[in-house]
Amino acid sequence: MPALLRKIEIPFPTNRLATIAQRVLNVDKELKTDQVKRSLSVNDDKLEALFECTTARMMRVSVNSFLEMLTMVTRTMDECDTLNA
Amino acid sequence: MTIAIGFEGSANKLGVGIIRHENGKVDVLSNVRDTYITPPGEGFLPRDTAQHHRDCVLKVLKKALSDANLTPKEIDVICFTKGPGMGAPLTSTAIVARTLSLLWEKPLVGVNHCVGHIEMGREVTGATNPVVLYVSGGNTQVIAYSQNRYRIFGETLDIAIGNCLDRFARILNLSNDPSPGYNIEQYAKKGKQFIPLPYAVKGMDVSFSGILSHIEQIAKERLPTGEITPYDLCFSLQETLFAMLVEITERAMAHVESSEVLIVGGVGCNVRLQEMMEQMAAQRDATVCATDERFCIDNGIMIAHAGLLAYHDGFRTPLEESTCTQRFRTDEVYVSWRD
C-alpha cells in the first residue's frame, strides 16, 4: 500500500508541448511497480505528475529520475522546436 | 530519396548521424560522436554515462545537422538504438528521439545496435554475404545471415572481449583516451615475451572471464619483480584472445562455406586482430573486410542506415513501443530487406 504521495505540476508554454512531454515520458514504465506508481496527465498547458511510493527513498529516486528525463525533454524542446519558430 | 537521422547511446559513445538513400546509393551526410572518457583505472557507470549523453546530445545533434547542411524539415525518419546496451544511457538518448519525432512530426524507427554495426559494415566494405565477427566492449558474436535473420553461430559465454580488454587496461592504469583498447594495442607492440594464458574456446563459443582473472593475478605477482612488463602482458593477452576469435570465425566460415569475413564493433579497429584474421583467411582463399574508426566504433550513422533499410519495408516503431531494452538478441530482428 503506497504510503507517500507527491504531485508535481510543470507549466509548459502551450498545451501542445505539455502533451508531447506527457506522451514521451509515459513510454518508460517505472521499474519497481510494487514500490512506485507514477501517473502523468495534462491539464491545459500543465503537465501533472503524480507519484505514489512506499518509502521516502523510492520517492526521491523516482522523482529525481523523472526530473532528469523531463529536463532532457524540455531542453530538446527549447533548442529544437522548429514548428513554432 | 529518403534521409534519416540516427541516435546512438548504448554505451559510452553518443553518436548522431545523418544518411541519405537515393536510388540504391547511400551517402553519409554527417557522423558526429562524443565519447565519455573516464580517468585511468575507472570504468564508466550507467548513471554518469547517461548524464554525459544528456549533456552533449543536443550539441552533437546541432553539429550533425550543420555538417549535413540540413534543416529538420528535410529529415524523413528518426532512428534510435532500442538496444542492447546500458539502460539509462539508452533511454536518455531515446527520449530525445521521441521528442523530436513529435516536435518535427516524423516517424520513429527503433534499431538493434548489433544489426546497425552489421549493416554499416556491409555497406562500407561492400561485403556481400560474409561471416560477421562482431566484437566490442559489450558484445562478442560470430554471425551468419540465413533466411531473414542474422543467426548467432558463436558468442561469449560471459563477458565481451572488449570488456575483458577494458578491465585489464584498468589494472594497468592505462589511459581511457581515446579508448583503453587502443592503448592496449599500442603497448602490445612493445611486448617482448609471450606469457602463456588460458585459451578458452568452447565449441563455437568463447569465455573471457577466466582469462581476465588469470592475467590479473599474473600482473599482481610478476610485474613488481620486473620479470615481465605491462607490454608483455598486453601482447600476450591480445595474441591469446584474438587467436580464440580467429578460431571460432574460421569454424563458422567452414560450416557456412563463406569466403568473406566482416569484422565490426569497436574491437574491430584493432590492426593486430585484422592481421591475424587475414592470415587465417589467406589460408582459405578468403578475404577480410574491416571498417575504420568512423564506423567500427559506435556511431549514429549505422543506426540511421539500418533504420532506413527497415523503414523502406514499412517498418515503424509506434511511440508507445519505443522503449529501450538492455537485452536484444541479434536474431530477434526480422531482416526483411535481404532475401
PDB file of C-alpha atoms in Angstrom, chain B residues 20-161:
ATOM      1  CA  ARG B  20      20.685   9.606 -47.439  1.00  0.00           C
ATOM      2  CA  HIS B  21      19.385   6.699 -49.509  1.00  0.00           C
ATOM      3  CA  GLU B  22      18.725   7.613 -53.139  1.00  0.00           C
ATOM      4  CA  ASN B  23      18.128   5.104 -55.945  1.00  0.00           C
ATOM      5  CA  GLY B  24      20.202   2.454 -54.228  1.00  0.00           C
ATOM      6  CA  LYS B  25      23.001   4.924 -53.494  1.00  0.00           C
ATOM      7  CA  VAL B  26      23.972   5.524 -49.864  1.00  0.00           C
ATOM      8  CA  ASP B  27      25.579   8.801 -48.743  1.00  0.00           C
ATOM      9  CA  VAL B  28      26.861   9.643 -45.288  1.00  0.00           C
ATOM     10  CA  LEU B  29      25.890  13.292 -44.797  1.00  0.00           C
ATOM     11  CA  SER B  30      27.235  13.661 -41.266  1.00  0.00           C
ATOM     12  CA  ASN B  31      28.643  11.483 -38.492  1.00  0.00           C
ATOM     13  CA  VAL B  32      29.294  13.174 -35.153  1.00  0.00           C
ATOM     14  CA  ARG B  33      30.311  11.491 -31.925  1.00  0.00           C
ATOM     15  CA  ASP B  34      31.167  12.446 -28.355  1.00  0.00           C
ATOM     16  CA  THR B  35      32.843   9.827 -26.163  1.00  0.00           C
ATOM     17  CA  TYR B  36      32.557   9.769 -22.382  1.00  0.00           C
ATOM     18  CA  ILE B  37      36.114   9.115 -21.224  1.00  0.00           C
ATOM     19  CA  THR B  38      36.716   8.232 -17.581  1.00  0.00           C
ATOM     20  CA  PRO B  39      40.005   8.729 -15.704  1.00  0.00           C
ATOM     21  CA  PRO B  40      42.590   5.902 -15.891  1.00  0.00           C
ATOM     22  CA  GLY B  41      41.669   2.947 -13.724  1.00  0.00           C
ATOM     23  CA  GLU B  42      37.940   3.706 -13.870  1.00  0.00           C
ATOM     24  CA  GLY B  43      35.211   2.229 -15.992  1.00  0.00           C
ATOM     25  CA  PHE B  44      32.030   4.055 -16.993  1.00  0.00           C
ATOM     26  CA  LEU B  45      28.913   3.610 -14.873  1.00  0.00           C
ATOM     27  CA  PRO B  46      25.348   3.832 -16.221  1.00  0.00           C
ATOM     28  CA  ARG B  47      24.278   6.875 -14.230  1.00  0.00           C
ATOM     29  CA  ASP B  48      27.244   9.067 -15.201  1.00  0.00           C
ATOM     30  CA  THR B  49      27.188   7.829 -18.774  1.00  0.00           C
ATOM     31  CA  ALA B  50      23.506   8.749 -19.083  1.00  0.00           C
ATOM     32  CA  GLN B  51      24.327  12.190 -17.695  1.00  0.00           C
ATOM     33  CA  HIS B  52      27.104  12.603 -20.240  1.00  0.00           C
ATOM     34  CA  HIS B  53      24.726  11.709 -23.064  1.00  0.00           C
ATOM     35  CA  ARG B  54      22.079  14.137 -21.843  1.00  0.00           C
ATOM     36  CA  ASP B  55      24.669  16.889 -21.526  1.00  0.00           C
ATOM     37  CA  CYS B  56      26.050  16.586 -25.035  1.00  0.00           C
ATOM     38  CA  VAL B  57      23.313  15.135 -27.260  1.00  0.00           C
ATOM     39  CA  LEU B  58      21.793  18.455 -28.351  1.00  0.00           C
ATOM     40  CA  LYS B  59      25.192  19.896 -29.241  1.00  0.00           C
ATOM     41  CA  VAL B  60      26.064  16.773 -31.234  1.00  0.00           C
ATOM     42  CA  LEU B  61      22.666  16.913 -32.936  1.00  0.00           C
ATOM     43  CA  LYS B  62      23.182  20.546 -33.953  1.00  0.00           C
ATOM     44  CA  LYS B  63      26.614  19.735 -35.394  1.00  0.00           C
ATOM     45  CA  ALA B  64      25.212  16.740 -37.283  1.00  0.00           C
ATOM     46  CA  LEU B  65      22.572  18.964 -38.874  1.00  0.00           C
ATOM     47  CA  SER B  66      25.028  21.712 -39.757  1.00  0.00           C
ATOM     48  CA  ASP B  67      27.672  19.290 -41.139  1.00  0.00           C
ATOM     49  CA  ALA B  68      24.953  17.828 -43.351  1.00  0.00           C
ATOM     50  CA  ASN B  69      23.683  21.302 -44.165  1.00  0.00           C
ATOM     51  CA  LEU B  70      20.108  20.261 -43.455  1.00  0.00           C
ATOM     52  CA  THR B  71      17.129  21.571 -41.553  1.00  0.00           C
ATOM     53  CA  PRO B  72      14.772  19.321 -39.552  1.00  0.00           C
ATOM     54  CA  LYS B  73      12.167  19.722 -42.294  1.00  0.00           C
ATOM     55  CA  GLU B  74      14.370  17.724 -44.686  1.00  0.00           C
ATOM     56  CA  ILE B  75      14.726  14.728 -42.351  1.00  0.00           C
ATOM     57  CA  ASP B  76      12.269  11.944 -43.174  1.00  0.00           C
ATOM     58  CA  VAL B  77      12.858   9.415 -40.390  1.00  0.00           C
ATOM     59  CA  ILE B  78      14.218   9.470 -36.864  1.00  0.00           C
ATOM     60  CA  CYS B  79      16.085   6.308 -35.859  1.00  0.00           C
ATOM     61  CA  PHE B  80      17.393   5.412 -32.430  1.00  0.00           C
ATOM     62  CA  THR B  81      19.082   2.486 -30.685  1.00  0.00           C
ATOM     63  CA  LYS B  82      16.444   0.396 -28.968  1.00  0.00           C
ATOM     64  CA  GLY B  83      19.067  -1.940 -27.516  1.00  0.00           C
ATOM     65  CA  PRO B  84      21.030  -3.872 -26.431  1.00  0.00           C
ATOM     66  CA  GLY B  85      23.151  -1.842 -24.042  1.00  0.00           C
ATOM     67  CA  MET B  86      23.070   0.095 -20.793  1.00  0.00           C
ATOM     68  CA  GLY B  87      19.612   1.100 -19.556  1.00  0.00           C
ATOM     69  CA  ALA B  88      19.787   4.747 -18.546  1.00  0.00           C
ATOM     70  CA  PRO B  89      22.102   5.802 -21.402  1.00  0.00           C
ATOM     71  CA  LEU B  90      19.826   4.104 -23.940  1.00  0.00           C
ATOM     72  CA  THR B  91      16.697   5.717 -22.512  1.00  0.00           C
ATOM     73  CA  SER B  92      18.239   9.181 -22.264  1.00  0.00           C
ATOM     74  CA  THR B  93      19.027   9.030 -25.978  1.00  0.00           C
ATOM     75  CA  ALA B  94      15.667   7.511 -26.930  1.00  0.00           C
ATOM     76  CA  ILE B  95      13.873  10.297 -25.107  1.00  0.00           C
ATOM     77  CA  VAL B  96      15.459  12.860 -27.420  1.00  0.00           C
ATOM     78  CA  ALA B  97      14.495  10.807 -30.477  1.00  0.00           C
ATOM     79  CA  ARG B  98      10.916  10.503 -29.246  1.00  0.00           C
ATOM     80  CA  THR B  99      10.624  14.212 -28.503  1.00  0.00           C
ATOM     81  CA  LEU B 100      11.967  15.167 -31.918  1.00  0.00           C
ATOM     82  CA  SER B 101       9.615  12.685 -33.544  1.00  0.00           C
ATOM     83  CA  LEU B 102       6.641  14.534 -32.037  1.00  0.00           C
ATOM     84  CA  LEU B 103       8.048  18.047 -32.422  1.00  0.00           C
ATOM     85  CA  TRP B 104       9.057  17.577 -36.061  1.00  0.00           C
ATOM     86  CA  GLU B 105       6.181  15.159 -36.819  1.00  0.00           C
ATOM     87  CA  LYS B 106       8.400  12.420 -38.255  1.00  0.00           C
ATOM     88  CA  PRO B 107       8.139   8.634 -37.920  1.00  0.00           C
ATOM     89  CA  LEU B 108      10.320   6.765 -35.433  1.00  0.00           C
ATOM     90  CA  VAL B 109      12.313   3.571 -36.050  1.00  0.00           C
ATOM     91  CA  GLY B 110      13.952   1.616 -33.221  1.00  0.00           C
ATOM     92  CA  VAL B 111      17.123  -0.211 -34.263  1.00  0.00           C
ATOM     93  CA  ASN B 112      19.061  -3.168 -32.882  1.00  0.00           C
ATOM     94  CA  HIS B 113      22.607  -1.939 -32.170  1.00  0.00           C
ATOM     95  CA  CYS B 114      24.250  -5.137 -33.475  1.00  0.00           C
ATOM     96  CA  VAL B 115      22.273  -5.060 -36.718  1.00  0.00           C
ATOM     97  CA  GLY B 116      23.372  -1.435 -37.083  1.00  0.00           C
ATOM     98  CA  HIS B 117      27.022  -2.493 -36.943  1.00  0.00           C
ATOM     99  CA  ILE B 118      26.456  -5.322 -39.425  1.00  0.00           C
ATOM    100  CA  GLU B 119      24.555  -3.279 -41.989  1.00  0.00           C
ATOM    101  CA  MET B 120      27.012  -0.384 -41.862  1.00  0.00           C
ATOM    102  CA  GLY B 121      29.904  -2.817 -42.217  1.00  0.00           C
ATOM    103  CA  ARG B 122      28.282  -4.423 -45.262  1.00  0.00           C
ATOM    104  CA  GLU B 123      27.576  -1.038 -46.802  1.00  0.00           C
ATOM    105  CA  VAL B 124      31.027   0.454 -46.256  1.00  0.00           C
ATOM    106  CA  THR B 125      33.048  -2.612 -47.289  1.00  0.00           C
ATOM    107  CA  GLY B 126      30.747  -3.963 -49.974  1.00  0.00           C
ATOM    108  CA  ALA B 127      30.895  -7.451 -48.427  1.00  0.00           C
ATOM    109  CA  THR B 128      28.001  -9.407 -49.918  1.00  0.00           C
ATOM    110  CA  ASN B 129      27.396 -12.308 -47.578  1.00  0.00           C
ATOM    111  CA  PRO B 130      30.185 -12.505 -45.030  1.00  0.00           C
ATOM    112  CA  VAL B 131      30.559 -14.305 -41.763  1.00  0.00           C
ATOM    113  CA  VAL B 132      30.465 -11.413 -39.325  1.00  0.00           C
ATOM    114  CA  LEU B 133      32.673 -11.137 -36.283  1.00  0.00           C
ATOM    115  CA  TYR B 134      31.065  -8.553 -34.034  1.00  0.00           C
ATOM    116  CA  VAL B 135      33.446  -7.574 -31.252  1.00  0.00           C
ATOM    117  CA  SER B 136      33.058  -4.665 -28.878  1.00  0.00           C
ATOM    118  CA  GLY B 137      33.051  -3.697 -25.224  1.00  0.00           C
ATOM    119  CA  GLY B 138      29.553  -5.038 -24.838  1.00  0.00           C
ATOM    120  CA  ASN B 139      29.228  -7.795 -27.433  1.00  0.00           C
ATOM    121  CA  THR B 140      31.159 -10.718 -28.894  1.00  0.00           C
ATOM    122  CA  GLN B 141      29.331 -12.746 -31.517  1.00  0.00           C
ATOM    123  CA  VAL B 142      30.044 -14.697 -34.688  1.00  0.00           C
ATOM    124  CA  ILE B 143      27.100 -14.157 -37.001  1.00  0.00           C
ATOM    125  CA  ALA B 144      25.962 -15.506 -40.348  1.00  0.00           C
ATOM    126  CA  TYR B 145      22.906 -14.475 -42.320  1.00  0.00           C
ATOM    127  CA  SER B 146      20.252 -17.039 -43.131  1.00  0.00           C
ATOM    128  CA  GLN B 147      16.579 -16.734 -44.060  1.00  0.00           C
ATOM    129  CA  ASN B 148      15.953 -13.143 -42.998  1.00  0.00           C
ATOM    130  CA  ARG B 149      17.834 -13.283 -39.724  1.00  0.00           C
ATOM    131  CA  TYR B 150      21.342 -12.679 -38.505  1.00  0.00           C
ATOM    132  CA  ARG B 151      21.947 -16.010 -36.787  1.00  0.00           C
ATOM    133  CA  ILE B 152      24.396 -16.191 -33.907  1.00  0.00           C
ATOM    134  CA  PHE B 153      26.787 -19.057 -34.503  1.00  0.00           C
ATOM    135  CA  GLY B 154      29.050 -18.465 -31.541  1.00  0.00           C
ATOM    136  CA  GLU B 155      29.382 -15.940 -28.776  1.00  0.00           C
ATOM    137  CA  THR B 156      30.944 -15.156 -25.463  1.00  0.00           C
ATOM    138  CA  LEU B 157      29.679 -17.234 -22.565  1.00  0.00           C
ATOM    139  CA  ASP B 158      30.415 -14.462 -20.107  1.00  0.00           C
ATOM    140  CA  ILE B 159      31.911 -11.055 -20.825  1.00  0.00           C
ATOM    141  CA  ALA B 160      32.621  -9.388 -24.151  1.00  0.00           C
ATOM    142  CA  ILE B 161      36.199  -9.302 -25.404  1.00  0.00           C
TER     143      ILE B 161
END
